Amino acid sequence: MSDYLPPLTALRAFDAAARHMSFAKAAAELHVTPAALSFQIKSLEEHLGRPLFHRLNRAVELTETGRTLAPGAADGFATLQAAWRAVSRQGDDTSLTVTAGPALTAKWLAPRLYEFARAHPEIDLKFSATLRIIDLERDDVDVAIRFGEGADKGLYSVPVRREWLTPVMTPELARQFTTPESLRDAPLIHDASIRFLTPPSDWPAWFRAVGIAHTPTHGAEFSNADHAIDAAVAGVGVALGRRAMILKDLTEGTLVAPFKTAIETKGRFRFLCLSGAENRPQIAAFRDWFLAEIEKTAHISDEFDIIPVEDLSAA
C-alpha cells in the first residue's frame, strides 16, 4: 500500500458515509448520486487494499479498518475547514464576530454597541453571548471577551482593569440599611458565577474589608451575574455587584452604592483574538472602541476605597 494519500474526494465520501452510516444520506450531503459515492469509497478501498464498510441489506457498518480511519478523517476535514474559514476571514474587512459572556453582554456591551455601530457602519457586527470555550482557530469567531485570571498563551491578549465589587441596592433599601453593620440583617444576594476566583471575592471578604466578622448563611443565589443585579433592581435584596455589571444601573439611579468600600478581585476582562489578527481593520477598530469605552467610566473607581482581595485575611 502506498503512503501517498488518496484523492480528497474519496476521503470526503468516506467521512460523510462514516458519519451518517448511510451511503444515501452521505450522497445527499455531498450532492452526488449514491452510485458516485459508492464508486469513490470503492476506489478508496482498492487504494487501501481492504474494505472499509460491511455492506448489509439495508445498512452499512464500519469494518475495523474503517473504525480506525474514521476519527482521523473527521479531524482532518475539521482542521481543513477551520483553516479555510480562517483564511477567508483574513480577506474580509467588513464583518466581525464577537463573543462575550451573557452578563457582560446584557449589562455593559449591549447598551453601548450602538455607538460602535454608528461610528463604523461599514462593519457587519455579529454577537454571540456565551461562556462556552471558544477555539478562535476553529470557530467562526474573530474576538472573544473573557473574564478570569488565566493566561492566554498563543493569543493576542489585552487585559483591562481588574474588577471590583461593592454592595448595591435600590434607593428604598438604602434608606433601610444605612451602615455596613446593618447589612448583617439585610437580605443578601449571592453571585455564584465568580466562585472560581481565588482568593474568593464574596460577601465574607467584603465584610472583612469593612472590619466586620460575618459569614452570611442565607440569601438568594444566582449563577449569572446579570440575574443577581436584576434581582437587586427588583428589590429582592442587596447584591455584591461587579463594576462592569452595575455601571448602567448606578448611572440611571435604579441602584445605589452607599458604602464606598470595594474589594478588587484578581480577575479581569481580556480582549482576545488570534495572534496577528489584531491588525485587521475591524478587529483593531473594535479593540480601540472597547478600551476607550472602559476608560470613559474609569473615574467611577475614584469614588471608592478599593482593597485588593488578596490583602484581606480569611482568619
Short mmCIF file of C-alpha atoms in Angstrom, two decimals:
data_model
loop_
_atom_site.label_atom_id
_atom_site.label_comp_id
_atom_site.label_asym_id
_atom_site.label_seq_id
_atom_site.Cartn_x
_atom_site.Cartn_y
_atom_site.Cartn_z
CA MET A 1 0.00 0.00 0.00
CA SER A 2 1.33 3.46 -0.96
CA ASP A 3 1.91 6.10 1.69
CA TYR A 4 0.52 8.71 -0.68
CA LEU A 5 -2.90 9.98 0.30
CA PRO A 6 -5.77 9.00 -1.98
CA PRO A 7 -7.86 11.75 -3.62
CA LEU A 8 -9.61 14.01 -1.14
CA THR A 9 -12.92 13.40 -2.89
CA ALA A 10 -12.70 9.73 -1.94
CA LEU A 11 -11.77 10.55 1.66
CA ARG A 12 -14.60 13.07 1.80
CA ALA A 13 -17.05 10.43 0.61
CA PHE A 14 -15.80 8.03 3.29
CA ASP A 15 -16.04 10.68 6.03
CA ALA A 16 -19.64 11.52 5.13
CA ALA A 17 -20.66 7.85 4.93
CA ALA A 18 -18.97 7.08 8.26
CA ARG A 19 -20.82 9.94 9.96
CA HIS A 20 -24.21 9.07 8.53
CA MET A 21 -23.79 5.26 8.37
CA SER A 22 -25.70 5.58 5.12
CA PHE A 23 -24.44 5.92 1.57
CA ALA A 24 -27.71 7.60 0.54
CA LYS A 25 -27.54 10.29 3.26
CA ALA A 26 -23.83 10.87 2.59
CA ALA A 27 -24.53 11.26 -1.13
CA ALA A 28 -27.26 13.80 -0.37
CA GLU A 29 -24.91 15.81 1.84
CA LEU A 30 -22.24 15.90 -0.89
CA HIS A 31 -24.76 16.49 -3.69
CA VAL A 32 -23.74 13.41 -5.66
CA THR A 33 -25.59 10.24 -6.60
CA PRO A 34 -25.36 7.17 -4.34
CA ALA A 35 -23.67 5.34 -7.20
CA ALA A 36 -21.00 8.04 -7.49
CA LEU A 37 -20.39 7.99 -3.75
CA SER A 38 -20.17 4.18 -3.74
CA PHE A 39 -17.62 4.39 -6.55
CA GLN A 40 -15.48 6.83 -4.54
CA ILE A 41 -15.49 4.59 -1.48
CA LYS A 42 -14.73 1.53 -3.60
CA SER A 43 -11.73 3.30 -5.11
CA LEU A 44 -10.57 4.18 -1.58
CA GLU A 45 -10.86 0.56 -0.50
CA GLU A 46 -8.88 -0.54 -3.56
CA HIS A 47 -6.20 2.02 -2.75
CA LEU A 48 -6.08 0.73 0.83
CA GLY A 49 -6.29 -2.95 -0.06
CA ARG A 50 -9.12 -3.85 2.33
CA PRO A 51 -12.77 -2.96 2.92
CA LEU A 52 -13.90 -0.01 5.00
CA PHE A 53 -17.58 -1.00 5.26
CA HIS A 54 -19.60 -4.15 5.64
CA ARG A 55 -22.42 -3.83 3.09
CA LEU A 56 -25.59 -5.18 4.67
CA ASN A 57 -29.06 -5.50 3.13
CA ARG A 58 -30.30 -2.04 4.08
CA ALA A 59 -27.39 -0.57 6.03
CA VAL A 60 -23.63 -0.36 6.25
CA GLU A 61 -21.23 -0.92 9.14
CA LEU A 62 -17.64 0.15 9.53
CA THR A 63 -15.04 -2.57 9.46
CA GLU A 64 -12.19 -2.47 11.96
CA THR A 65 -10.16 -0.65 9.30
CA GLY A 66 -12.99 1.83 8.80
CA ARG A 67 -13.27 2.46 12.54
CA THR A 68 -9.55 3.21 12.64
CA LEU A 69 -9.71 5.63 9.73
CA ALA A 70 -12.95 7.46 10.62
CA PRO A 71 -11.73 9.65 13.54
CA GLY A 72 -8.63 10.78 11.66
CA ALA A 73 -10.64 11.61 8.57
CA ALA A 74 -13.16 13.61 10.60
CA ASP A 75 -10.43 15.51 12.45
CA GLY A 76 -8.56 16.15 9.22
CA PHE A 77 -11.54 17.69 7.45
CA ALA A 78 -12.47 19.70 10.56
CA THR A 79 -8.93 21.13 10.64
CA LEU A 80 -9.05 21.88 6.92
CA GLN A 81 -12.42 23.60 7.28
CA ALA A 82 -11.13 25.68 10.19
CA ALA A 83 -8.06 26.73 8.21
CA TRP A 84 -10.24 27.64 5.23
CA ARG A 85 -12.53 29.74 7.44
CA ALA A 86 -9.51 31.47 8.99
CA VAL A 87 -8.04 32.28 5.57
CA SER A 88 -11.42 33.51 4.35
CA ARG A 89 -11.75 35.81 7.37
CA GLN A 90 -8.31 37.29 6.69
CA GLY A 91 -9.58 38.69 3.43
CA ASP A 92 -12.79 40.03 4.94
CA ASP A 93 -12.56 43.54 6.34
CA THR A 94 -16.29 44.16 6.64
CA SER A 95 -17.59 41.51 9.06
CA LEU A 96 -16.76 40.97 12.72
CA THR A 97 -17.99 38.22 15.04
CA VAL A 98 -17.53 38.85 18.77
CA THR A 99 -18.32 36.59 21.71
CA ALA A 100 -18.70 37.67 25.33
CA GLY A 101 -20.42 36.28 28.39
CA PRO A 102 -24.19 36.79 28.70
CA ALA A 103 -23.83 39.00 31.78
CA LEU A 104 -21.29 41.39 30.24
CA THR A 105 -23.30 41.47 27.02
CA ALA A 106 -26.52 42.37 28.81
CA LYS A 107 -25.17 44.82 31.36
CA TRP A 108 -22.24 46.51 29.61
CA LEU A 109 -21.88 45.77 25.89
CA ALA A 110 -25.44 45.85 24.59
CA PRO A 111 -26.23 49.34 25.94
CA ARG A 112 -23.09 50.71 24.25
CA LEU A 113 -22.91 48.85 20.94
CA TYR A 114 -25.00 51.41 19.08
CA GLU A 115 -22.05 53.80 19.46
CA PHE A 116 -19.71 51.38 17.74
CA ALA A 117 -22.27 50.64 15.01
CA ARG A 118 -22.79 54.35 14.41
CA ALA A 119 -19.05 55.01 14.20
CA HIS A 120 -18.40 52.02 11.92
CA PRO A 121 -21.36 51.48 9.60
CA GLU A 122 -19.07 49.61 7.21
CA ILE A 123 -18.63 46.74 9.71
CA ASP A 124 -21.22 43.97 9.88
CA LEU A 125 -21.12 43.14 13.60
CA LYS A 126 -22.37 39.81 14.90
CA PHE A 127 -22.55 38.91 18.58
CA SER A 128 -22.60 35.59 20.41
CA ALA A 129 -23.39 35.78 24.14
CA THR A 130 -21.90 32.59 25.56
CA LEU A 131 -19.41 31.35 28.15
CA ARG A 132 -18.51 28.17 26.28
CA ILE A 133 -14.85 27.61 25.47
CA ILE A 134 -14.07 29.14 22.09
CA ASP A 135 -11.37 27.92 19.72
CA LEU A 136 -10.50 31.03 17.74
CA GLU A 137 -8.79 28.91 15.09
CA ARG A 138 -11.74 26.57 14.52
CA ASP A 139 -14.83 28.54 15.48
CA ASP A 140 -16.28 31.27 13.32
CA VAL A 141 -15.37 33.95 15.88
CA ASP A 142 -12.95 36.84 15.50
CA VAL A 143 -12.85 38.33 19.01
CA ALA A 144 -13.56 36.89 22.45
CA ILE A 145 -14.00 38.94 25.61
CA ARG A 146 -13.48 36.75 28.63
CA PHE A 147 -13.22 37.23 32.40
CA GLY A 148 -10.88 35.40 34.73
CA GLU A 149 -7.34 35.04 36.00
CA GLY A 150 -5.82 32.72 33.41
CA ALA A 151 -3.06 33.24 30.87
CA ASP A 152 -3.89 33.38 27.17
CA LYS A 153 -0.99 31.52 25.59
CA GLY A 154 -0.66 31.81 21.84
CA LEU A 155 -3.26 34.58 21.57
CA TYR A 156 -3.21 38.33 21.26
CA SER A 157 -4.50 39.38 24.68
CA VAL A 158 -5.20 42.83 26.08
CA PRO A 159 -6.09 42.68 29.79
CA VAL A 160 -8.15 45.56 31.16
CA ARG A 161 -8.71 46.86 34.67
CA ARG A 162 -9.24 44.38 37.47
CA GLU A 163 -12.87 44.13 38.54
CA TRP A 164 -14.01 45.35 41.94
CA LEU A 165 -17.20 44.65 43.86
CA THR A 166 -19.31 46.73 46.23
CA PRO A 167 -22.80 46.38 47.75
CA VAL A 168 -25.60 47.78 45.57
CA MET A 169 -29.30 48.09 46.32
CA THR A 170 -32.37 50.10 45.46
CA PRO A 171 -32.67 53.61 46.95
CA GLU A 172 -35.55 52.29 49.09
CA LEU A 173 -33.39 49.56 50.64
CA ALA A 174 -30.54 52.03 51.10
CA ARG A 175 -32.79 54.09 53.38
CA GLN A 176 -33.40 50.96 55.45
CA PHE A 177 -29.81 49.66 55.62
CA THR A 178 -27.71 52.71 56.32
CA THR A 179 -24.47 51.23 57.68
CA PRO A 180 -22.23 48.30 56.79
CA GLU A 181 -23.18 46.72 60.13
CA SER A 182 -26.85 46.82 59.18
CA LEU A 183 -26.16 44.57 56.20
CA ARG A 184 -25.81 41.66 58.61
CA ASP A 185 -29.61 41.76 58.82
CA ALA A 186 -30.22 42.55 55.15
CA PRO A 187 -31.37 40.03 52.50
CA LEU A 188 -28.13 39.41 50.64
CA ILE A 189 -27.87 38.27 47.04
CA HIS A 190 -25.03 35.92 46.05
CA ASP A 191 -23.35 35.75 42.63
CA ALA A 192 -22.12 32.19 42.08
CA SER A 193 -20.57 33.00 38.68
CA ILE A 194 -17.30 34.21 40.25
CA ARG A 195 -16.77 31.44 42.76
CA PHE A 196 -13.83 30.21 40.68
CA LEU A 197 -11.78 33.27 41.68
CA THR A 198 -9.07 32.88 44.30
CA PRO A 199 -8.98 34.31 46.87
CA PRO A 200 -12.79 34.35 46.99
CA SER A 201 -14.38 37.70 46.19
CA ASP A 202 -17.58 37.28 48.15
CA TRP A 203 -19.63 38.69 51.00
CA PRO A 204 -17.35 37.43 53.80
CA ALA A 205 -14.41 39.14 52.05
CA TRP A 206 -16.29 42.43 51.79
CA PHE A 207 -17.34 42.28 55.43
CA ARG A 208 -13.69 41.74 56.38
CA ALA A 209 -12.79 44.80 54.29
CA VAL A 210 -15.03 46.96 56.50
CA GLY A 211 -13.85 45.32 59.71
CA ILE A 212 -16.84 43.08 60.35
CA ALA A 213 -16.54 39.35 61.02
CA HIS A 214 -19.64 37.97 59.34
CA THR A 215 -20.26 34.94 57.11
CA PRO A 216 -23.77 35.05 55.63
CA THR A 217 -25.53 31.69 55.53
CA HIS A 218 -28.73 32.69 53.73
CA GLY A 219 -29.79 34.63 50.68
CA ALA A 220 -30.79 34.18 47.05
CA GLU A 221 -28.06 32.81 44.85
CA PHE A 222 -27.76 33.27 41.08
CA SER A 223 -25.50 31.51 38.62
CA ASN A 224 -25.37 34.56 36.31
CA ALA A 225 -24.09 37.96 37.45
CA ASP A 226 -26.70 39.89 35.46
CA HIS A 227 -29.51 37.91 37.10
CA ALA A 228 -28.12 38.82 40.53
CA ILE A 229 -28.10 42.50 39.57
CA ASP A 230 -31.60 42.30 38.09
CA ALA A 231 -32.79 40.81 41.39
CA ALA A 232 -31.26 43.75 43.24
CA VAL A 233 -33.02 46.18 40.87
CA ALA A 234 -36.29 44.39 41.65
CA GLY A 235 -35.72 44.99 45.37
CA VAL A 236 -35.07 41.35 46.28
CA GLY A 237 -32.04 42.29 48.34
CA VAL A 238 -28.51 43.68 48.35
CA ALA A 239 -26.08 42.39 45.72
CA LEU A 240 -22.31 42.47 45.80
CA GLY A 241 -22.07 43.92 42.32
CA ARG A 242 -19.14 43.85 39.95
CA ARG A 243 -18.13 47.19 38.45
CA ALA A 244 -18.98 46.30 34.84
CA MET A 245 -22.36 44.88 35.83
CA ILE A 246 -23.57 47.83 37.91
CA LEU A 247 -22.44 50.89 35.92
CA LYS A 248 -25.65 51.25 33.92
CA ASP A 249 -27.95 50.91 36.94
CA LEU A 250 -25.83 53.25 39.06
CA THR A 251 -25.91 55.85 36.28
CA GLU A 252 -29.67 55.53 35.87
CA GLY A 253 -30.27 55.59 39.64
CA THR A 254 -32.10 52.26 39.82
CA LEU A 255 -29.32 51.10 42.13
CA VAL A 256 -27.10 52.95 44.58
CA ALA A 257 -23.77 52.04 46.16
CA PRO A 258 -23.95 53.76 49.56
CA PHE A 259 -20.83 52.22 51.09
CA LYS A 260 -17.61 53.40 49.47
CA THR A 261 -15.55 50.31 50.22
CA ALA A 262 -14.95 47.88 47.37
CA ILE A 263 -12.92 44.71 47.06
CA GLU A 264 -10.76 44.22 43.99
CA THR A 265 -10.81 40.71 42.52
CA LYS A 266 -7.85 39.03 40.86
CA GLY A 267 -10.00 38.56 37.77
CA ARG A 268 -10.16 40.90 34.83
CA PHE A 269 -11.65 41.05 31.37
CA ARG A 270 -9.37 40.37 28.41
CA PHE A 271 -9.75 41.24 24.75
CA LEU A 272 -8.66 38.16 22.78
CA CYS A 273 -8.05 37.33 19.14
CA LEU A 274 -5.62 35.21 17.15
CA SER A 275 -2.07 36.50 17.21
CA GLY A 276 -1.64 38.71 14.15
CA ALA A 277 -5.37 39.21 13.65
CA GLU A 278 -5.29 42.32 15.83
CA ASN A 279 -4.08 44.22 12.76
CA ARG A 280 -7.22 43.51 10.74
CA PRO A 281 -9.09 46.83 10.43
CA GLN A 282 -12.38 45.74 12.00
CA ILE A 283 -10.68 43.98 14.93
CA ALA A 284 -8.42 46.96 15.61
CA ALA A 285 -11.44 49.27 15.46
CA PHE A 286 -13.41 47.17 17.93
CA ARG A 287 -10.44 46.85 20.29
CA ASP A 288 -9.85 50.60 20.30
CA TRP A 289 -13.55 51.28 20.90
CA PHE A 290 -13.75 48.66 23.68
CA LEU A 291 -10.76 50.07 25.56
CA ALA A 292 -11.95 53.66 25.09
CA GLU A 293 -15.39 52.78 26.50
CA ILE A 294 -13.78 51.28 29.60
CA GLU A 295 -11.75 54.44 30.15
CA LYS A 296 -14.87 56.62 29.88
CA THR A 297 -16.13 55.23 33.20
CA ALA A 298 -12.76 54.72 34.92
CA HIS A 299 -13.36 57.78 37.09
CA ILE A 300 -16.10 55.93 39.00
CA SER A 301 -13.39 53.93 40.73
CA ASP A 302 -12.14 57.15 42.32
CA GLU A 303 -15.28 57.25 44.47
CA PHE A 304 -14.33 54.05 46.30
CA ASP A 305 -11.70 52.80 48.68
CA ILE A 306 -10.69 49.71 46.68
CA ILE A 307 -8.95 46.97 48.65
CA PRO A 308 -7.27 44.08 46.77
CA VAL A 309 -8.89 40.86 47.93
CA GLU A 310 -5.50 39.20 48.41
CA ASP A 311 -4.81 41.75 51.17
CA LEU A 312 -7.79 40.53 53.18
CA SER A 313 -7.00 37.69 55.56
CA ALA A 314 -9.66 34.99 55.90
CA ALA A 315 -8.70 34.49 59.52
#
